[in-house]
Amino acid sequence: MQLFRATIFHTPENPLHLDISDPRALVCHQDGGLLVDKGRVAACGDYAGIRDANPGADTVDWRGGFILPGFVDAHVHFPQARIIGAMGRTLLDWLDAVALPEEAKMEDRAYAADTAALFLRALASHGTTTALVFGAHFADATAELFEAAARSGLRVASGLVLSDRLLRPDLHATPERGHRESAMLIERYHKRGRLLYAVTPRFAYSTTDAMLEVCQQLMSEHPDVLLQTHINESPAEIGALARLFPWAGDYLAIYERYALSGERSVMAHNVHPTTSELDRLADAGTAVAHCPGSNAALGSGCFPLKRHVDAGVTCALGTDVGGGVGFGMLKEGLHAYLMQRLAPDPKVLDAARLLYLATRAGAKALGLENEIGDFQTGKAADFVYLQPPAGGVLDAAVRHAGDPAQALAALFTLAGSESVREVRVEGDIVFQS
Ligand SMILES: [Zn+2]
């Protein structure tokens, strides 16, 4: 047994419905102990009490540092790891000019393997232990991601991206091929170790009714795979859908027709939902991945977080690399905070709520809330150890903080990968600096 000693934060309860001053929002142990036995959380609390009760445990002394649950990135694209930072474009023009040409390069299996290695290193080095990942439009490239993910030790849910129109011909598949290759990848990778499969229609814009029907078929043939897609991201995209699916009353109705909205589904963005769509997402148990950096970078709009929370929709944070601006989930939390400061109908966030959105909420979105997301006894010991570089501004800020919540706020504001010292999944080291 190992006992990790540091300041520990986690959010076992959803604080989004609590009053902003409610102390139950954040669980903090300033001189904390996280006891890990065979990869599971055996105890989490004050160090001295846990040490006294477990004299045989080896203490790992990380005093001065911080332990958080491993981050869960609820929406990210592996083939886009190299194209972060394109500026001045909006969704459809960015796809044509920046994203899709790079995604087409994934036809080269070696290039895809290099990209997968880069991508997984980037996740781990930023403290992300679980991610719901858009694969490639090519089965071989998506298999490379799964193989590299298995070696990395991270929890990765991913799938072959399906499209059969309006992207570029080399990224289109027939519905028959989409079904055959998805089924093959599910067979090979779903529930292999820490891997999960997610059926992945890119978005309704690039999928005909026939392809969406294939997705429905895959979901019913494999009753425990996930589904990921995009919804209501940009006004131009939403406008185009009215022409492509004239029968649909709104964007969500397209997915609903093929039974793609439900507890196994995570839909990214939803920046421009109707009230009816929010109610139906909440009723179905569909989660929304909120990607504030991407929404700002592509000028997609300001996410109505308050409307989602009030409607009862599960929201989690995603980086949406490469429309998003980096792999850091702490930074993504900061973007969410900043966007809500400027939102017309704001949801005021603080460090506890950002931590929830970056960890426990993502676990819930992926159906893994009984396994990961916080440090309740029996859960997998997935965690990140943060230690700000000595002598830097963040180091000074956390030492100067009047209370632990203020230190956590400083971490969300200032910490990047340089502060990530060690990352573990089920107690196994997956990154060390
Ligand atoms: Zn995306």
CSV table of C-alpha atoms and ligand atoms in Angstrom, one decimal:
chain,number,residue,atom,x,y,z
A,1,MET,CA,0.0,0.0,0.0
A,2,GLN,CA,1.2,3.5,-0.8
A,3,LEU,CA,0.1,6.6,1.0
A,4,PHE,CA,0.5,9.8,-1.0
A,5,ARG,CA,0.9,12.9,1.1
A,6,ALA,CA,-0.1,16.4,-0.4
A,7,THR,CA,-2.9,18.8,-0.4
A,8,ILE,CA,-5.8,16.9,-2.0
A,9,PHE,CA,-8.9,18.2,-3.7
A,10,HIS,CA,-11.9,16.4,-5.2
A,11,THR,CA,-15.6,17.0,-5.9
A,12,PRO,CA,-17.6,13.8,-5.1
A,13,GLU,CA,-20.9,15.8,-5.2
A,14,ASN,CA,-22.1,17.9,-8.2
A,15,PRO,CA,-21.6,21.5,-7.0
A,16,LEU,CA,-23.3,23.1,-10.0
A,17,HIS,CA,-26.6,23.3,-8.2
A,18,LEU,CA,-25.2,24.4,-4.9
A,19,ASP,CA,-25.0,28.1,-3.8
A,20,ILE,CA,-21.6,29.5,-4.8
A,21,SER,CA,-20.7,30.0,-1.1
A,22,ASP,CA,-21.7,26.5,-0.1
A,23,PRO,CA,-18.7,24.8,1.5
A,24,ARG,CA,-19.8,21.3,0.4
A,25,ALA,CA,-18.8,22.1,-3.1
A,26,LEU,CA,-15.2,21.2,-2.6
A,27,VAL,CA,-13.6,18.5,-0.5
A,28,CYS,CA,-10.1,19.5,0.5
A,29,HIS,CA,-7.5,17.9,2.8
A,30,GLN,CA,-4.8,20.4,3.3
A,31,ASP,CA,-2.3,17.9,4.8
A,32,GLY,CA,-4.0,15.1,3.0
A,33,GLY,CA,-3.4,11.4,2.5
A,34,LEU,CA,-4.5,9.2,-0.5
A,35,LEU,CA,-4.1,5.6,0.4
A,36,VAL,CA,-3.8,3.3,-2.7
A,37,ASP,CA,-4.1,-0.4,-2.5
A,38,LYS,CA,-3.8,-2.6,-5.7
A,39,GLY,CA,-4.7,0.4,-7.9
A,40,ARG,CA,-7.8,1.4,-5.9
A,41,VAL,CA,-8.5,4.2,-3.5
A,42,ALA,CA,-8.4,2.6,0.0
A,43,ALA,CA,-8.8,5.9,1.9
A,44,CYS,CA,-8.7,9.6,1.3
A,45,GLY,CA,-8.6,12.1,4.2
A,46,ASP,CA,-6.2,13.8,6.6
A,47,TYR,CA,-2.7,12.3,6.4
A,48,ALA,CA,-2.1,11.7,10.1
A,49,GLY,CA,-5.3,9.8,10.6
A,50,ILE,CA,-4.7,7.5,7.6
A,51,ARG,CA,-1.1,6.9,8.5
A,52,ASP,CA,-2.0,6.0,12.1
A,53,ALA,CA,-4.6,3.5,10.9
A,54,ASN,CA,-2.3,2.0,8.3
A,55,PRO,CA,1.2,1.8,9.8
A,56,GLY,CA,2.4,-0.6,7.1
A,57,ALA,CA,1.8,1.9,4.2
A,58,ASP,CA,4.7,3.5,2.5
A,59,THR,CA,4.4,7.3,2.5
A,60,VAL,CA,5.2,9.1,-0.7
A,61,ASP,CA,5.9,12.6,0.5
A,62,TRP,CA,4.6,15.2,-1.9
A,63,ARG,CA,4.1,18.0,0.6
A,64,GLY,CA,3.9,21.4,-1.0
A,65,GLY,CA,2.2,19.8,-4.0
A,66,PHE,CA,-1.4,19.0,-4.9
A,67,ILE,CA,-3.2,15.8,-5.8
A,68,LEU,CA,-6.3,16.0,-8.0
A,69,PRO,CA,-8.4,13.3,-9.7
A,70,GLY,CA,-7.1,12.6,-13.2
A,71,PHE,CA,-8.7,14.9,-15.7
A,72,VAL,CA,-11.4,13.7,-18.1
A,73,ASP,CA,-11.3,15.3,-21.5
A,74,ALA,CA,-14.8,14.7,-22.9
A,75,HIS,CA,-14.1,15.8,-26.4
A,76,VAL,CA,-10.8,15.9,-28.4
A,77,HIS,CA,-9.7,14.9,-31.9
A,78,PHE,CA,-6.4,12.9,-32.2
A,79,PRO,CA,-5.7,13.6,-35.9
A,80,GLN,CA,-5.7,17.3,-35.1
A,81,ALA,CA,-2.8,17.3,-32.6
A,82,ARG,CA,-0.5,19.2,-35.0
A,83,ILE,CA,-2.9,21.9,-36.2
A,84,ILE,CA,-3.7,23.7,-32.9
A,85,GLY,CA,-3.6,27.5,-33.3
A,86,ALA,CA,-5.2,28.3,-36.6
A,87,MET,CA,-6.7,31.8,-36.2
A,88,GLY,CA,-9.4,33.9,-37.7
A,89,ARG,CA,-11.7,31.1,-39.1
A,90,THR,CA,-15.1,29.8,-38.4
A,91,LEU,CA,-16.1,26.1,-38.2
A,92,LEU,CA,-16.9,25.2,-41.8
A,93,ASP,CA,-14.1,27.2,-43.3
A,94,TRP,CA,-11.6,25.9,-40.7
A,95,LEU,CA,-12.7,22.4,-41.5
A,96,ASP,CA,-12.0,22.9,-45.2
A,97,ALA,CA,-8.8,24.8,-44.9
A,98,VAL,CA,-7.1,23.4,-41.8
A,99,ALA,CA,-8.6,20.4,-40.2
A,100,LEU,CA,-9.7,18.1,-43.1
A,101,PRO,CA,-6.4,18.3,-45.1
A,102,GLU,CA,-4.6,17.2,-42.0
A,103,GLU,CA,-7.2,14.5,-41.3
A,104,ALA,CA,-6.7,13.2,-44.9
A,105,LYS,CA,-3.0,12.6,-44.0
A,106,MET,CA,-4.1,9.9,-41.6
A,107,GLU,CA,-4.5,7.6,-44.6
A,108,ASP,CA,-0.7,7.1,-44.1
A,109,ARG,CA,-0.6,4.6,-41.3
A,110,ALA,CA,2.9,5.6,-40.1
A,111,TYR,CA,1.9,9.2,-39.9
A,112,ALA,CA,-1.2,8.3,-37.9
A,113,ALA,CA,1.0,6.2,-35.5
A,114,ASP,CA,3.3,9.2,-35.0
A,115,THR,CA,0.3,11.4,-34.4
A,116,ALA,CA,-1.2,9.0,-31.9
A,117,ALA,CA,2.0,8.9,-29.9
A,118,LEU,CA,2.2,12.7,-29.9
A,119,PHE,CA,-1.4,12.9,-28.9
A,120,LEU,CA,-1.3,10.5,-26.0
A,121,ARG,CA,1.9,12.0,-24.6
A,122,ALA,CA,0.2,15.4,-24.7
A,123,LEU,CA,-2.9,14.0,-22.8
A,124,ALA,CA,-0.8,12.4,-20.1
A,125,SER,CA,1.7,15.2,-19.7
A,126,HIS,CA,-1.2,17.6,-19.0
A,127,GLY,CA,-2.7,15.3,-16.3
A,128,THR,CA,-5.5,13.9,-18.5
A,129,THR,CA,-6.1,10.2,-17.6
A,130,THR,CA,-9.4,9.6,-19.5
A,131,ALA,CA,-10.5,11.0,-22.8
A,132,LEU,CA,-13.3,10.6,-25.3
A,133,VAL,CA,-11.5,10.9,-28.6
A,134,PHE,CA,-12.5,11.3,-32.2
A,135,GLY,CA,-10.5,8.8,-34.1
A,136,ALA,CA,-9.6,9.1,-37.8
A,137,HIS,CA,-11.7,8.6,-40.9
A,138,PHE,CA,-9.5,5.6,-41.6
A,139,ALA,CA,-9.8,2.3,-39.7
A,140,ASP,CA,-6.0,1.6,-39.8
A,141,ALA,CA,-5.3,5.0,-38.3
A,142,THR,CA,-8.0,4.5,-35.6
A,143,ALA,CA,-6.5,1.1,-34.8
A,144,GLU,CA,-3.1,2.9,-34.4
A,145,LEU,CA,-4.6,5.2,-31.8
A,146,PHE,CA,-6.1,2.2,-29.9
A,147,GLU,CA,-2.9,0.3,-30.0
A,148,ALA,CA,-0.9,3.3,-28.7
A,149,ALA,CA,-3.6,4.0,-26.1
A,150,ALA,CA,-3.3,0.5,-24.8
A,151,ARG,CA,0.4,0.9,-24.4
A,152,SER,CA,0.1,4.3,-22.7
A,153,GLY,CA,-2.1,3.0,-19.9
A,154,LEU,CA,-4.6,5.9,-20.3
A,155,ARG,CA,-8.3,5.3,-20.4
A,156,VAL,CA,-9.4,6.1,-24.0
A,157,ALA,CA,-12.8,5.8,-25.6
A,158,SER,CA,-12.6,6.3,-29.3
A,159,GLY,CA,-14.0,5.3,-32.7
A,160,LEU,CA,-13.8,5.4,-36.4
A,161,VAL,CA,-15.1,8.8,-37.6
A,162,LEU,CA,-18.0,8.2,-40.0
A,163,SER,CA,-19.0,10.6,-42.9
A,164,ASP,CA,-20.4,10.1,-46.3
A,165,ARG,CA,-20.9,13.6,-47.7
A,166,LEU,CA,-19.7,17.2,-47.9
A,167,LEU,CA,-16.2,16.8,-46.4
A,168,ARG,CA,-13.8,15.6,-49.1
A,169,PRO,CA,-14.0,12.4,-51.1
A,170,ASP,CA,-11.0,10.8,-49.4
A,171,LEU,CA,-12.7,11.1,-46.0
A,172,HIS,CA,-16.0,9.6,-47.1
A,173,ALA,CA,-17.0,6.0,-46.6
A,174,THR,CA,-20.0,4.2,-47.8
A,175,PRO,CA,-22.4,3.3,-45.0
A,176,GLU,CA,-21.6,-0.4,-45.6
A,177,ARG,CA,-17.9,0.2,-45.1
A,178,GLY,CA,-18.6,2.4,-42.1
A,179,HIS,CA,-20.5,-0.5,-40.5
A,180,ARG,CA,-18.0,-3.2,-41.4
A,181,GLU,CA,-15.0,-1.3,-40.2
A,182,SER,CA,-16.7,0.0,-37.0
A,183,ALA,CA,-17.8,-3.5,-36.1
A,184,MET,CA,-14.3,-4.8,-36.6
A,185,LEU,CA,-12.8,-2.2,-34.4
A,186,ILE,CA,-15.4,-2.8,-31.7
A,187,GLU,CA,-14.6,-6.5,-31.8
A,188,ARG,CA,-10.9,-5.8,-31.5
A,189,TYR,CA,-10.8,-2.9,-28.9
A,190,HIS,CA,-14.0,-2.4,-26.9
A,191,LYS,CA,-13.3,-3.2,-23.3
A,192,ARG,CA,-9.8,-4.4,-24.0
A,193,GLY,CA,-8.0,-3.2,-20.9
A,194,ARG,CA,-8.9,0.4,-20.4
A,195,LEU,CA,-10.2,1.0,-23.9
A,196,LEU,CA,-13.8,1.6,-24.9
A,197,TYR,CA,-15.4,2.1,-28.3
A,198,ALA,CA,-17.5,5.1,-29.2
A,199,VAL,CA,-19.6,5.1,-32.4
A,200,THR,CA,-18.6,8.4,-34.1
A,201,PRO,CA,-20.7,10.0,-36.7
A,202,ARG,CA,-18.7,13.2,-37.3
A,203,PHE,CA,-21.8,15.4,-37.4
A,204,ALA,CA,-25.2,15.4,-39.1
A,205,TYR,CA,-23.9,17.8,-41.8
A,206,SER,CA,-21.5,15.1,-43.1
A,207,THR,CA,-23.7,12.1,-42.6
A,208,THR,CA,-26.7,11.0,-44.7
A,209,ASP,CA,-29.7,9.3,-43.3
A,210,ALA,CA,-28.1,6.0,-44.4
A,211,MET,CA,-25.0,6.6,-42.4
A,212,LEU,CA,-27.0,7.6,-39.3
A,213,GLU,CA,-29.0,4.4,-39.7
A,214,VAL,CA,-25.7,2.5,-39.6
A,215,CYS,CA,-24.8,4.2,-36.3
A,216,GLN,CA,-28.2,3.2,-34.9
A,217,GLN,CA,-27.6,-0.3,-36.0
A,218,LEU,CA,-24.1,-0.4,-34.4
A,219,MET,CA,-25.5,1.0,-31.1
A,220,SER,CA,-28.2,-1.7,-31.0
A,221,GLU,CA,-25.8,-4.5,-32.0
A,222,HIS,CA,-23.4,-3.4,-29.2
A,223,PRO,CA,-25.4,-2.4,-26.2
A,224,ASP,CA,-22.6,-1.0,-24.2
A,225,VAL,CA,-20.5,1.1,-26.6
A,226,LEU,CA,-20.7,4.9,-26.4
A,227,LEU,CA,-21.6,7.4,-29.0
A,228,GLN,CA,-20.0,10.7,-29.7
A,229,THR,CA,-20.8,13.5,-32.2
A,230,HIS,CA,-21.2,17.2,-32.6
A,231,ILE,CA,-24.3,19.3,-32.2
A,232,ASN,CA,-25.4,23.0,-32.6
A,233,GLU,CA,-21.8,24.3,-32.9
A,234,SER,CA,-22.0,27.2,-35.4
A,235,PRO,CA,-24.9,29.2,-36.9
A,236,ALA,CA,-23.8,28.4,-40.5
A,237,GLU,CA,-23.7,24.7,-39.7
A,238,ILE,CA,-27.2,24.8,-38.1
A,239,GLY,CA,-28.5,26.8,-41.1
A,240,ALA,CA,-27.2,24.2,-43.5
A,241,LEU,CA,-28.9,21.3,-41.7
A,242,ALA,CA,-32.3,22.9,-42.2
A,243,ARG,CA,-31.7,22.3,-45.9
A,244,LEU,CA,-30.1,18.9,-45.6
A,245,PHE,CA,-32.8,17.4,-43.3
A,246,PRO,CA,-35.9,19.4,-44.2
A,247,TRP,CA,-38.0,17.0,-42.1
A,248,ALA,CA,-36.2,17.8,-38.9
A,249,GLY,CA,-37.7,20.4,-36.5
A,250,ASP,CA,-34.2,21.1,-35.0
A,251,TYR,CA,-30.7,19.7,-34.9
A,252,LEU,CA,-31.3,17.2,-32.1
A,253,ALA,CA,-34.3,15.7,-33.9
A,254,ILE,CA,-31.9,14.4,-36.6
A,255,TYR,CA,-30.0,12.3,-34.0
A,256,GLU,CA,-33.2,11.4,-32.1
A,257,ARG,CA,-34.7,9.9,-35.3
A,258,TYR,CA,-31.9,7.3,-35.3
A,259,ALA,CA,-32.0,6.8,-31.5
A,260,LEU,CA,-28.6,8.3,-31.1
A,261,SER,CA,-29.5,10.5,-28.1
A,262,GLY,CA,-29.4,8.8,-24.8
A,263,GLU,CA,-27.3,7.8,-21.7
A,264,ARG,CA,-24.5,6.4,-23.8
A,265,SER,CA,-24.2,9.6,-25.9
A,266,VAL,CA,-21.9,12.6,-25.6
A,267,MET,CA,-22.5,15.5,-27.9
A,268,ALA,CA,-19.9,18.3,-28.3
A,269,HIS,CA,-20.7,22.0,-28.2
A,270,ASN,CA,-24.4,22.7,-28.2
A,271,VAL,CA,-23.7,26.4,-28.2
A,272,HIS,CA,-27.0,27.3,-29.8
A,273,PRO,CA,-29.7,25.0,-28.4
A,274,THR,CA,-33.4,25.6,-28.3
A,275,THR,CA,-35.2,25.2,-25.0
A,276,SER,CA,-36.9,22.1,-26.3
A,277,GLU,CA,-33.6,20.5,-27.2
A,278,LEU,CA,-32.2,21.1,-23.7
A,279,ASP,CA,-35.3,19.5,-22.2
A,280,ARG,CA,-35.0,16.5,-24.5
A,281,LEU,CA,-31.2,16.1,-23.8
A,282,ALA,CA,-31.9,16.1,-20.1
A,283,ASP,CA,-34.8,13.6,-20.4
A,284,ALA,CA,-32.7,11.3,-22.6
A,285,GLY,CA,-29.6,11.5,-20.3
A,286,THR,CA,-27.4,12.7,-23.2
A,287,ALA,CA,-24.3,14.5,-22.0
A,288,VAL,CA,-22.9,17.7,-23.5
A,289,ALA,CA,-19.1,18.3,-23.9
A,290,HIS,CA,-18.5,22.0,-23.3
A,291,CYS,CA,-15.4,23.2,-25.2
A,292,PRO,CA,-15.0,26.9,-24.3
A,293,GLY,CA,-11.5,27.4,-25.9
A,294,SER,CA,-12.8,26.1,-29.2
A,295,ASN,CA,-16.0,28.0,-29.1
A,296,ALA,CA,-14.0,31.2,-28.7
A,297,ALA,CA,-11.3,30.4,-31.2
A,298,LEU,CA,-13.7,29.5,-33.9
A,299,GLY,CA,-16.1,32.3,-33.0
A,300,SER,CA,-18.9,29.7,-32.5
A,301,GLY,CA,-20.5,31.6,-29.7
A,302,CYS,CA,-20.9,31.7,-25.9
A,303,PHE,CA,-22.0,28.4,-24.3
A,304,PRO,CA,-25.3,28.8,-22.4
A,305,LEU,CA,-24.1,26.8,-19.4
A,306,LYS,CA,-26.7,28.2,-17.0
A,307,ARG,CA,-29.5,27.0,-19.3
A,308,HIS,CA,-27.9,23.5,-19.5
A,309,VAL,CA,-27.6,23.3,-15.7
A,310,ASP,CA,-31.1,24.6,-15.1
A,311,ALA,CA,-32.5,22.1,-17.6
A,312,GLY,CA,-30.6,19.3,-15.9
A,313,VAL,CA,-28.2,18.4,-18.8
A,314,THR,CA,-25.0,16.8,-17.8
A,315,CYS,CA,-22.1,19.0,-18.9
A,316,ALA,CA,-18.4,18.1,-18.9
A,317,LEU,CA,-15.3,19.9,-20.2
A,318,GLY,CA,-13.5,19.0,-23.4
A,319,THR,CA,-10.5,20.6,-25.1
A,320,ASP,CA,-11.7,20.0,-28.7
A,321,VAL,CA,-8.1,20.0,-29.9
A,322,GLY,CA,-7.4,21.1,-32.6
A,323,GLY,CA,-10.3,23.6,-32.9
A,324,GLY,CA,-9.5,24.1,-29.2
A,325,VAL,CA,-6.4,25.8,-28.0
A,326,GLY,CA,-4.4,23.1,-26.1
A,327,PHE,CA,-4.5,19.9,-24.1
A,328,GLY,CA,-4.6,21.4,-20.7
A,329,MET,CA,-7.8,20.8,-18.8
A,330,LEU,CA,-6.9,23.3,-16.1
A,331,LYS,CA,-6.6,25.9,-18.9
A,332,GLU,CA,-9.9,24.7,-20.4
A,333,GLY,CA,-11.5,25.3,-17.0
A,334,LEU,CA,-10.1,28.8,-17.0
A,335,HIS,CA,-11.6,29.4,-20.5
A,336,ALA,CA,-15.0,28.2,-19.2
A,337,TYR,CA,-14.7,30.6,-16.3
A,338,LEU,CA,-13.7,33.5,-18.5
A,339,MET,CA,-16.4,32.8,-21.0
A,340,GLN,CA,-19.1,32.7,-18.3
A,341,ARG,CA,-17.8,36.1,-17.0
A,342,LEU,CA,-18.8,37.6,-20.4
A,343,ALA,CA,-21.9,35.4,-21.1
A,344,PRO,CA,-25.2,37.3,-21.5
A,345,ASP,CA,-26.8,34.9,-19.0
A,346,PRO,CA,-23.8,33.8,-16.9
A,347,LYS,CA,-23.2,30.8,-14.7
A,348,VAL,CA,-20.7,32.0,-12.1
A,349,LEU,CA,-18.0,29.4,-11.7
A,350,ASP,CA,-15.2,28.9,-9.2
A,351,ALA,CA,-12.4,26.5,-8.6
A,352,ALA,CA,-14.7,23.8,-7.1
A,353,ARG,CA,-17.0,23.9,-10.1
A,354,LEU,CA,-14.2,23.9,-12.6
A,355,LEU,CA,-12.6,20.9,-10.9
A,356,TYR,CA,-16.0,19.1,-11.0
A,357,LEU,CA,-16.4,19.9,-14.7
A,358,ALA,CA,-12.9,18.7,-15.5
A,359,THR,CA,-13.1,15.4,-13.5
A,360,ARG,CA,-16.3,14.0,-12.0
A,361,ALA,CA,-18.6,15.4,-14.7
A,362,GLY,CA,-16.5,13.9,-17.4
A,363,ALA,CA,-16.7,10.5,-15.6
A,364,LYS,CA,-20.5,10.8,-15.5
A,365,ALA,CA,-20.7,11.8,-19.2
A,366,LEU,CA,-18.7,8.6,-20.1
A,367,GLY,CA,-20.7,6.4,-17.8
A,368,LEU,CA,-17.7,5.9,-15.6
A,369,GLU,CA,-18.9,7.7,-12.5
A,370,ASN,CA,-18.7,4.5,-10.4
A,371,GLU,CA,-15.1,3.9,-11.5
A,372,ILE,CA,-13.3,7.3,-11.7
A,373,GLY,CA,-13.7,11.1,-11.2
A,374,ASP,CA,-13.1,11.5,-7.5
A,375,PHE,CA,-11.4,9.8,-4.5
A,376,GLN,CA,-14.3,7.9,-3.0
A,377,THR,CA,-13.1,4.6,-1.5
A,378,GLY,CA,-13.0,1.7,-4.0
A,379,LYS,CA,-12.7,3.9,-7.1
A,380,ALA,CA,-9.7,3.5,-9.4
A,381,ALA,CA,-6.7,5.5,-8.2
A,382,ASP,CA,-6.5,7.8,-11.2
A,383,PHE,CA,-4.7,11.0,-10.1
A,384,VAL,CA,-2.4,13.8,-11.0
A,385,TYR,CA,0.3,15.3,-8.8
A,386,LEU,CA,0.9,19.0,-9.4
A,387,GLN,CA,3.9,20.8,-8.1
A,388,PRO,CA,4.5,24.3,-9.4
A,389,PRO,CA,8.1,25.0,-10.5
A,390,ALA,CA,10.0,26.5,-7.6
A,391,GLY,CA,10.5,30.2,-7.8
A,392,GLY,CA,7.8,30.8,-10.4
A,393,VAL,CA,4.7,33.0,-10.1
A,394,LEU,CA,2.3,30.0,-9.6
A,395,ASP,CA,4.5,28.7,-6.8
A,396,ALA,CA,4.3,32.1,-5.2
A,397,ALA,CA,0.6,32.3,-5.7
A,398,VAL,CA,-0.2,29.0,-4.1
A,399,ARG,CA,2.1,29.7,-1.1
A,400,HIS,CA,0.4,33.1,-0.7
A,401,ALA,CA,-3.1,31.7,-1.0
A,402,GLY,CA,-5.3,32.4,2.1
A,403,ASP,CA,-7.1,29.1,1.9
A,404,PRO,CA,-6.9,25.9,-0.2
A,405,ALA,CA,-9.7,26.9,-2.6
A,406,GLN,CA,-7.7,30.0,-3.5
A,407,ALA,CA,-4.7,27.8,-4.2
A,408,LEU,CA,-6.9,25.6,-6.5
A,409,ALA,CA,-8.1,28.7,-8.3
A,410,ALA,CA,-4.5,29.7,-8.8
A,411,LEU,CA,-3.8,26.3,-10.3
A,412,PHE,CA,-6.7,26.7,-12.7
A,413,THR,CA,-5.5,30.2,-13.6
A,414,LEU,CA,-1.8,29.6,-14.0
A,415,ALA,CA,-0.8,25.9,-14.1
A,416,GLY,CA,0.2,24.2,-17.4
A,417,SER,CA,2.0,21.0,-18.1
A,418,GLU,CA,5.2,22.3,-16.4
A,419,SER,CA,3.5,21.8,-13.1
A,420,VAL,CA,2.4,18.2,-13.8
A,421,ARG,CA,5.0,16.0,-12.0
A,422,GLU,CA,3.3,12.6,-12.0
A,423,VAL,CA,0.2,11.0,-13.4
A,424,ARG,CA,-1.3,7.6,-12.4
A,425,VAL,CA,-4.1,5.5,-13.7
A,426,GLU,CA,-5.3,2.7,-11.4
A,427,GLY,CA,-2.1,3.4,-9.4
A,428,ASP,CA,0.2,2.8,-12.5
A,429,ILE,CA,2.5,5.6,-13.4
A,430,VAL,CA,1.5,6.9,-16.9
A,431,PHE,CA,3.6,10.1,-16.8
A,432,GLN,CA,6.5,11.4,-14.8
A,433,SER,CA,8.5,14.5,-15.4
B,1,ZN,ZN,-14.9,18.5,-32.1
